[in-house]
PDB file of C-alpha atoms in Angstrom:
ATOM      1  CA  UNK A   1      -0.002  -0.003  -0.002  1.00 82.00           C
ATOM      2  CA  UNK A   2       1.316   3.444  -0.966  1.00 89.00           C
ATOM      3  CA  UNK A   3       0.987   6.179   1.644  1.00 95.00           C
ATOM      4  CA  UNK A   4       0.732   9.911   1.000  1.00 97.00           C
ATOM      5  CA  UNK A   5       2.527  12.423   3.223  1.00 98.00           C
ATOM      6  CA  UNK A   6       1.990  16.185   2.953  1.00 98.00           C
ATOM      7  CA  UNK A   7       4.475  18.737   4.213  1.00 98.00           C
ATOM      8  CA  UNK A   8       3.935  22.497   4.482  1.00 98.00           C
ATOM      9  CA  UNK A   9       6.119  25.401   5.637  1.00 97.00           C
ATOM     10  CA  UNK A  10       4.022  28.236   7.091  1.00 97.00           C
ATOM     11  CA  UNK A  11       4.449  31.672   8.611  1.00 95.00           C
ATOM     12  CA  UNK A  12       1.705  34.143   9.601  1.00 96.00           C
ATOM     13  CA  UNK A  13      -0.947  32.573   7.376  1.00 96.00           C
ATOM     14  CA  UNK A  14      -3.935  32.788   9.746  1.00 97.00           C
ATOM     15  CA  UNK A  15      -5.902  35.420   7.817  1.00 95.00           C
ATOM     16  CA  UNK A  16      -5.136  34.000   4.381  1.00 95.00           C
ATOM     17  CA  UNK A  17      -5.790  30.526   2.896  1.00 97.00           C
ATOM     18  CA  UNK A  18      -4.331  28.262   5.563  1.00 98.00           C
ATOM     19  CA  UNK A  19      -7.580  26.547   6.543  1.00 98.00           C
ATOM     20  CA  UNK A  20      -8.341  25.649   2.925  1.00 98.00           C
ATOM     21  CA  UNK A  21      -4.769  24.576   2.124  1.00 98.00           C
ATOM     22  CA  UNK A  22      -4.606  22.312   5.168  1.00 98.00           C
ATOM     23  CA  UNK A  23      -8.092  20.951   4.517  1.00 98.00           C
ATOM     24  CA  UNK A  24      -6.960  19.881   1.048  1.00 98.00           C
ATOM     25  CA  UNK A  25      -3.731  18.398   2.428  1.00 98.00           C
ATOM     26  CA  UNK A  26      -5.725  16.468   5.017  1.00 98.00           C
ATOM     27  CA  UNK A  27      -8.068  15.069   2.346  1.00 98.00           C
ATOM     28  CA  UNK A  28      -5.181  14.007   0.103  1.00 98.00           C
ATOM     29  CA  UNK A  29      -2.850  12.585   2.727  1.00 97.00           C
ATOM     30  CA  UNK A  30      -2.403   9.870   5.295  1.00 97.00           C
ATOM     31  CA  UNK A  31      -0.066  12.086   7.305  1.00 98.00           C
ATOM     32  CA  UNK A  32       0.334  15.890   7.371  1.00 98.00           C
ATOM     33  CA  UNK A  33       3.480  17.605   8.687  1.00 98.00           C
ATOM     34  CA  UNK A  34       3.623  21.382   9.187  1.00 98.00           C
ATOM     35  CA  UNK A  35       6.628  23.500  10.139  1.00 97.00           C
ATOM     36  CA  UNK A  36       5.704  26.858  11.651  1.00 97.00           C
ATOM     37  CA  UNK A  37       8.406  29.462  11.003  1.00 96.00           C
ATOM     38  CA  UNK A  38       7.958  31.463  14.216  1.00 96.00           C
ATOM     39  CA  UNK A  39       4.506  32.849  13.396  1.00 96.00           C
ATOM     40  CA  UNK A  40       3.236  35.715  15.531  1.00 97.00           C
ATOM     41  CA  UNK A  41      -0.467  35.150  14.769  1.00 97.00           C
ATOM     42  CA  UNK A  42      -2.624  32.049  15.265  1.00 98.00           C
ATOM     43  CA  UNK A  43      -1.082  30.074  12.398  1.00 98.00           C
ATOM     44  CA  UNK A  44       0.376  27.475  14.763  1.00 97.00           C
ATOM     45  CA  UNK A  45      -2.959  26.882  16.467  1.00 98.00           C
ATOM     46  CA  UNK A  46      -4.671  26.415  13.099  1.00 98.00           C
ATOM     47  CA  UNK A  47      -1.979  23.956  12.015  1.00 98.00           C
ATOM     48  CA  UNK A  48      -2.656  21.802  15.077  1.00 98.00           C
ATOM     49  CA  UNK A  49      -6.293  21.474  13.978  1.00 98.00           C
ATOM     50  CA  UNK A  50      -5.311  19.630  10.789  1.00 98.00           C
ATOM     51  CA  UNK A  51      -1.758  18.294  11.038  1.00 98.00           C
ATOM     52  CA  UNK A  52      -0.549  15.059  12.547  1.00 98.00           C
ATOM     53  CA  UNK A  53       2.740  16.714  13.453  1.00 98.00           C
ATOM     54  CA  UNK A  54       3.579  20.404  13.909  1.00 98.00           C
ATOM     55  CA  UNK A  55       7.215  21.471  14.109  1.00 97.00           C
ATOM     56  CA  UNK A  56       7.824  24.814  15.786  1.00 96.00           C
ATOM     57  CA  UNK A  57      10.682  27.202  15.076  1.00 93.00           C
ATOM     58  CA  UNK A  58      11.618  29.684  17.805  1.00 90.00           C
ATOM     59  CA  UNK A  59      13.382  31.928  15.289  1.00 91.00           C
ATOM     60  CA  UNK A  60      12.120  32.772  11.801  1.00 88.00           C
ATOM     61  CA  UNK A  61      14.378  31.803   8.915  1.00 82.00           C
ATOM     62  CA  UNK A  62      12.266  33.631   6.312  1.00 78.00           C
ATOM     63  CA  UNK A  63      14.587  35.181   3.668  1.00 70.00           C
ATOM     64  CA  UNK A  64      17.539  34.137   5.855  1.00 78.00           C
ATOM     65  CA  UNK A  65      17.979  30.394   5.498  1.00 81.00           C
ATOM     66  CA  UNK A  66      14.896  28.737   4.023  1.00 85.00           C
ATOM     67  CA  UNK A  67      17.007  25.676   3.210  1.00 87.00           C
ATOM     68  CA  UNK A  68      17.369  24.927   6.910  1.00 89.00           C
ATOM     69  CA  UNK A  69      13.590  24.848   7.398  1.00 92.00           C
ATOM     70  CA  UNK A  70      12.934  22.921   4.188  1.00 92.00           C
ATOM     71  CA  UNK A  71      15.540  20.334   5.165  1.00 92.00           C
ATOM     72  CA  UNK A  72      13.997  19.936   8.608  1.00 94.00           C
ATOM     73  CA  UNK A  73      10.535  19.529   7.116  1.00 95.00           C
ATOM     74  CA  UNK A  74      11.775  17.028   4.510  1.00 96.00           C
ATOM     75  CA  UNK A  75      13.688  14.992   7.104  1.00 95.00           C
ATOM     76  CA  UNK A  76      10.588  14.753   9.286  1.00 97.00           C
ATOM     77  CA  UNK A  77       8.276  13.806   6.409  1.00 96.00           C
ATOM     78  CA  UNK A  78      10.625  11.183   4.972  1.00 95.00           C
ATOM     79  CA  UNK A  79      11.418   9.639   8.353  1.00 95.00           C
ATOM     80  CA  UNK A  80       8.001   7.971   8.243  1.00 93.00           C
ATOM     81  CA  UNK A  81       8.045   7.266   4.492  1.00 96.00           C
ATOM     82  CA  UNK A  82       8.777   4.030   2.699  1.00 95.00           C
ATOM     83  CA  UNK A  83      10.230   3.754  -0.768  1.00 94.00           C
ATOM     84  CA  UNK A  84       7.512   4.635  -3.280  1.00 92.00           C
ATOM     85  CA  UNK A  85       5.345   6.652  -0.894  1.00 95.00           C
ATOM     86  CA  UNK A  86       4.160  10.001  -2.258  1.00 96.00           C
ATOM     87  CA  UNK A  87       5.477  13.190  -0.609  1.00 97.00           C
ATOM     88  CA  UNK A  88       3.410  16.311  -1.367  1.00 98.00           C
ATOM     89  CA  UNK A  89       4.880  19.795  -0.978  1.00 97.00           C
ATOM     90  CA  UNK A  90       2.291  22.536  -1.429  1.00 97.00           C
ATOM     91  CA  UNK A  91       2.691  26.008   0.065  1.00 96.00           C
ATOM     92  CA  UNK A  92       0.037  27.564   2.293  1.00 97.00           C
ATOM     93  CA  UNK A  93      -1.119  29.906  -0.489  1.00 97.00           C
ATOM     94  CA  UNK A  94      -1.381  27.156  -3.131  1.00 98.00           C
ATOM     95  CA  UNK A  95      -4.821  25.668  -3.692  1.00 98.00           C
ATOM     96  CA  UNK A  96      -6.180  23.170  -6.166  1.00 98.00           C
ATOM     97  CA  UNK A  97      -9.590  23.691  -7.757  1.00 97.00           C
ATOM     98  CA  UNK A  98     -12.024  21.385  -5.980  1.00 95.00           C
ATOM     99  CA  UNK A  99     -12.447  19.029  -8.927  1.00 96.00           C
ATOM    100  CA  UNK A 100      -8.659  18.801  -9.248  1.00 97.00           C
ATOM    101  CA  UNK A 101      -8.384  17.799  -5.593  1.00 97.00           C
ATOM    102  CA  UNK A 102     -10.622  14.836  -6.310  1.00 95.00           C
ATOM    103  CA  UNK A 103      -8.662  13.923  -9.428  1.00 95.00           C
ATOM    104  CA  UNK A 104      -5.317  14.125  -7.628  1.00 96.00           C
ATOM    105  CA  UNK A 105      -6.582  11.884  -4.841  1.00 94.00           C
ATOM    106  CA  UNK A 106      -7.647   9.334  -7.464  1.00 92.00           C
ATOM    107  CA  UNK A 107      -4.185   9.435  -9.034  1.00 91.00           C
ATOM    108  CA  UNK A 108      -2.440   9.088  -5.683  1.00 91.00           C
ATOM    109  CA  UNK A 109      -4.582   6.217  -4.454  1.00 85.00           C
ATOM    110  CA  UNK A 110      -5.499   4.157  -7.498  1.00 79.00           C
ATOM    111  CA  UNK A 111      -2.973   4.685 -10.275  1.00 68.00           C
ATOM    112  CA  UNK A 112       0.472   3.161 -10.196  1.00 63.00           C
ATOM    113  CA  UNK A 113       2.031   5.531 -12.792  1.00 72.00           C
ATOM    114  CA  UNK A 114       4.838   3.157 -13.812  1.00 77.00           C
ATOM    115  CA  UNK A 115       8.179   4.795 -14.555  1.00 85.00           C
ATOM    116  CA  UNK A 116       7.193   8.107 -12.960  1.00 92.00           C
ATOM    117  CA  UNK A 117       9.046   9.421  -9.892  1.00 94.00           C
ATOM    118  CA  UNK A 118       7.218  12.720  -9.450  1.00 95.00           C
ATOM    119  CA  UNK A 119       4.248  14.751 -10.657  1.00 95.00           C
ATOM    120  CA  UNK A 120       4.200  18.315 -11.930  1.00 96.00           C
ATOM    121  CA  UNK A 121       1.371  20.816 -12.107  1.00 97.00           C
ATOM    122  CA  UNK A 122       0.490  23.990 -13.970  1.00 97.00           C
ATOM    123  CA  UNK A 123       0.744  26.985 -11.633  1.00 98.00           C
ATOM    124  CA  UNK A 124      -1.311  30.153 -12.101  1.00 98.00           C
ATOM    125  CA  UNK A 125      -0.492  33.398 -10.302  1.00 98.00           C
ATOM    126  CA  UNK A 126      -3.991  34.426  -9.312  1.00 98.00           C
ATOM    127  CA  UNK A 127      -4.762  38.165  -9.356  1.00 98.00           C
ATOM    128  CA  UNK A 128      -8.246  37.510  -7.938  1.00 98.00           C
ATOM    129  CA  UNK A 129     -10.226  34.466  -6.867  1.00 96.00           C
ATOM    130  CA  UNK A 130     -11.113  33.713 -10.501  1.00 97.00           C
ATOM    131  CA  UNK A 131      -8.442  35.263 -12.782  1.00 98.00           C
ATOM    132  CA  UNK A 132      -4.694  34.782 -13.206  1.00 98.00           C
ATOM    133  CA  UNK A 133      -2.036  37.168 -14.511  1.00 98.00           C
ATOM    134  CA  UNK A 134      -0.782  36.503 -18.052  1.00 98.00           C
ATOM    135  CA  UNK A 135       1.887  38.759 -19.603  1.00 98.00           C
ATOM    136  CA  UNK A 136       5.643  38.856 -20.180  1.00 97.00           C
ATOM    137  CA  UNK A 137       6.301  39.358 -16.468  1.00 97.00           C
ATOM    138  CA  UNK A 138       4.035  36.563 -15.238  1.00 98.00           C
ATOM    139  CA  UNK A 139       4.552  33.274 -17.074  1.00 98.00           C
ATOM    140  CA  UNK A 140       4.503  30.580 -14.392  1.00 97.00           C
ATOM    141  CA  UNK A 141       1.429  28.996 -15.998  1.00 98.00           C
ATOM    142  CA  UNK A 142       3.472  28.174 -19.113  1.00 97.00           C
ATOM    143  CA  UNK A 143       5.670  25.792 -17.121  1.00 95.00           C
ATOM    144  CA  UNK A 144       5.194  22.724 -14.956  1.00 95.00           C
ATOM    145  CA  UNK A 145       6.047  22.678 -11.250  1.00 96.00           C
ATOM    146  CA  UNK A 146       6.826  19.542  -9.257  1.00 96.00           C
ATOM    147  CA  UNK A 147       4.727  19.297  -6.089  1.00 97.00           C
ATOM    148  CA  UNK A 148       4.690  15.520  -5.554  1.00 97.00           C
ATOM    149  CA  UNK A 149       7.586  13.047  -5.480  1.00 96.00           C
ATOM    150  CA  UNK A 150       7.850   9.343  -4.808  1.00 95.00           C
ATOM    151  CA  UNK A 151      10.208   8.853  -1.902  1.00 95.00           C
ATOM    152  CA  UNK A 152      13.511   7.217  -2.822  1.00 95.00           C
ATOM    153  CA  UNK A 153      15.949   6.987   0.115  1.00 94.00           C
ATOM    154  CA  UNK A 154      18.881   6.743  -2.325  1.00 93.00           C
ATOM    155  CA  UNK A 155      18.041   9.970  -4.211  1.00 89.00           C
ATOM    156  CA  UNK A 156      20.217  13.089  -3.728  1.00 83.00           C
ATOM    157  CA  UNK A 157      19.491  15.186  -0.657  1.00 81.00           C
ATOM    158  CA  UNK A 158      20.904  18.586  -1.673  1.00 84.00           C
ATOM    159  CA  UNK A 159      19.009  21.865  -1.758  1.00 82.00           C
ATOM    160  CA  UNK A 160      19.243  24.757  -4.186  1.00 80.00           C
ATOM    161  CA  UNK A 161      21.804  27.316  -3.005  1.00 76.00           C
ATOM    162  CA  UNK A 162      19.374  30.100  -2.136  1.00 69.00           C
ATOM    163  CA  UNK A 163      18.268  31.752   1.073  1.00 68.00           C
ATOM    164  CA  UNK A 164      14.739  32.163  -0.312  1.00 69.00           C
ATOM    165  CA  UNK A 165      12.694  30.182  -2.855  1.00 73.00           C
ATOM    166  CA  UNK A 166      14.967  27.152  -2.605  1.00 75.00           C
ATOM    167  CA  UNK A 167      12.249  24.746  -3.757  1.00 83.00           C
ATOM    168  CA  UNK A 168       9.919  22.286  -2.072  1.00 88.00           C
ATOM    169  CA  UNK A 169      12.145  19.229  -2.555  1.00 92.00           C
ATOM    170  CA  UNK A 170      15.875  18.450  -2.642  1.00 93.00           C
ATOM    171  CA  UNK A 171      17.522  18.739  -6.039  1.00 91.00           C
ATOM    172  CA  UNK A 172      17.482  15.395  -7.829  1.00 90.00           C
ATOM    173  CA  UNK A 173      14.598  13.951  -5.823  1.00 93.00           C
ATOM    174  CA  UNK A 174      12.188  14.472  -8.742  1.00 92.00           C
ATOM    175  CA  UNK A 175      13.687  11.711 -10.923  1.00 93.00           C
ATOM    176  CA  UNK A 176      11.459  11.088 -13.954  1.00 94.00           C
ATOM    177  CA  UNK A 177       8.752  13.759 -13.935  1.00 95.00           C
ATOM    178  CA  UNK A 178       5.208  12.902 -14.925  1.00 93.00           C
ATOM    179  CA  UNK A 179       3.305  15.881 -16.364  1.00 92.00           C
ATOM    180  CA  UNK A 180      -0.334  16.349 -15.359  1.00 93.00           C
ATOM    181  CA  UNK A 181      -3.116  18.660 -16.500  1.00 93.00           C
ATOM    182  CA  UNK A 182      -3.865  19.628 -12.904  1.00 97.00           C
ATOM    183  CA  UNK A 183      -3.707  23.292 -11.906  1.00 98.00           C
ATOM    184  CA  UNK A 184      -2.428  25.023  -8.777  1.00 98.00           C
ATOM    185  CA  UNK A 185      -3.992  28.358  -7.916  1.00 98.00           C
ATOM    186  CA  UNK A 186      -1.185  30.460  -6.408  1.00 98.00           C
ATOM    187  CA  UNK A 187      -3.270  32.802  -4.270  1.00 98.00           C
ATOM    188  CA  UNK A 188      -0.391  34.835  -2.854  1.00 96.00           C
ATOM    189  CA  UNK A 189      -0.921  37.623  -5.399  1.00 97.00           C
ATOM    190  CA  UNK A 190      -4.713  37.608  -5.416  1.00 98.00           C
ATOM    191  CA  UNK A 191      -5.331  40.380  -2.879  1.00 97.00           C
ATOM    192  CA  UNK A 192      -4.340  43.996  -3.470  1.00 97.00           C
ATOM    193  CA  UNK A 193      -2.970  44.455   0.032  1.00 96.00           C
ATOM    194  CA  UNK A 194      -0.731  41.410  -0.373  1.00 95.00           C
ATOM    195  CA  UNK A 195       0.603  42.663  -3.706  1.00 97.00           C
ATOM    196  CA  UNK A 196       1.446  46.036  -2.183  1.00 97.00           C
ATOM    197  CA  UNK A 197       3.152  44.388   0.785  1.00 94.00           C
ATOM    198  CA  UNK A 198       5.224  42.136  -1.478  1.00 93.00           C
ATOM    199  CA  UNK A 199       6.218  45.064  -3.678  1.00 96.00           C
ATOM    200  CA  UNK A 200       7.413  47.008  -0.638  1.00 96.00           C
ATOM    201  CA  UNK A 201       9.306  43.970   0.661  1.00 89.00           C
ATOM    202  CA  UNK A 202      11.042  43.302  -2.659  1.00 90.00           C
ATOM    203  CA  UNK A 203      12.029  46.933  -3.100  1.00 93.00           C
ATOM    204  CA  UNK A 204      13.491  47.060   0.375  1.00 91.00           C
ATOM    205  CA  UNK A 205      15.428  43.823  -0.022  1.00 83.00           C
ATOM    206  CA  UNK A 206      16.504  44.294  -3.665  1.00 88.00           C
ATOM    207  CA  UNK A 207      16.109  47.983  -4.732  1.00 91.00           C
ATOM    208  CA  UNK A 208      18.416  47.580  -7.741  1.00 92.00           C
ATOM    209  CA  UNK A 209      17.031  44.254  -8.940  1.00 89.00           C
ATOM    210  CA  UNK A 210      20.394  42.563  -8.464  1.00 86.00           C
ATOM    211  CA  UNK A 211      18.743  39.436  -7.039  1.00 77.00           C
ATOM    212  CA  UNK A 212      15.653  39.392  -9.236  1.00 83.00           C
ATOM    213  CA  UNK A 213      13.918  41.326 -11.981  1.00 92.00           C
ATOM    214  CA  UNK A 214      13.288  45.000 -11.263  1.00 95.00           C
ATOM    215  CA  UNK A 215      10.746  45.413 -14.079  1.00 96.00           C
ATOM    216  CA  UNK A 216       8.714  42.547 -12.675  1.00 95.00           C
ATOM    217  CA  UNK A 217       8.782  44.106  -9.222  1.00 96.00           C
ATOM    218  CA  UNK A 218       7.289  47.311 -10.629  1.00 96.00           C
ATOM    219  CA  UNK A 219       4.724  45.367 -12.679  1.00 97.00           C
ATOM    220  CA  UNK A 220       3.178  44.100  -9.440  1.00 98.00           C
ATOM    221  CA  UNK A 221       1.381  47.437  -9.096  1.00 97.00           C
ATOM    222  CA  UNK A 222       0.147  47.661 -12.713  1.00 97.00           C
ATOM    223  CA  UNK A 223      -3.342  49.231 -12.525  1.00 95.00           C
ATOM    224  CA  UNK A 224      -4.701  47.241 -15.501  1.00 96.00           C
ATOM    225  CA  UNK A 225      -2.820  43.949 -15.815  1.00 97.00           C
ATOM    226  CA  UNK A 226      -3.787  41.371 -18.439  1.00 98.00           C
ATOM    227  CA  UNK A 227      -5.891  38.762 -16.664  1.00 98.00           C
ATOM    228  CA  UNK A 228      -7.343  35.452 -17.851  1.00 98.00           C
ATOM    229  CA  UNK A 229     -10.238  33.570 -16.313  1.00 98.00           C
ATOM    230  CA  UNK A 230      -9.271  30.203 -14.859  1.00 96.00           C
TER     231      UNK A 230
END
């Protein structure tokens, strides 16, 4: 029997999509592991409502050493995994459409998917509950993003060399990627106040665009972005 283990790194998510993200993880998984990155709101208490195991960090590593937290989360999730078990790694602002949740559960529980070591998904940067951003600055939906891997204890356990956005899984753990037609709704951009806060944070951390893309930073505040209905 193949088990499904979900892992999620969270920080100050209480007034966002945490309930829904954890509800989906709970439905999809046999075991849910959450690492709270020193939240100052009620995120930790919400996590305990859904997760089988909640790891607590006394000091936040956000934008300092995300690899440390991701490694800790991965080590905890894989400690209970057997070869071939599915490990899911969705963020707290990533939701599947309801019909896609049902379809993913069917894949995880009834299909063997021979020769496939991981599954990738289309990811849409949502600018509202129903529409995603589509222009030269926002192209995530044109690529596939791995959010599920079959556990292989012999696979590499090395993380991308980045203090932030280092990925959900160790480099090399994906193996042979199986592409799906399932969609992730990345809700982190969907509220105006969140977009403004992210713009301010990026400009403070990287005012010259040396670490990212300055034009994209400024595009966050476009008054009339090109949006497509999901």
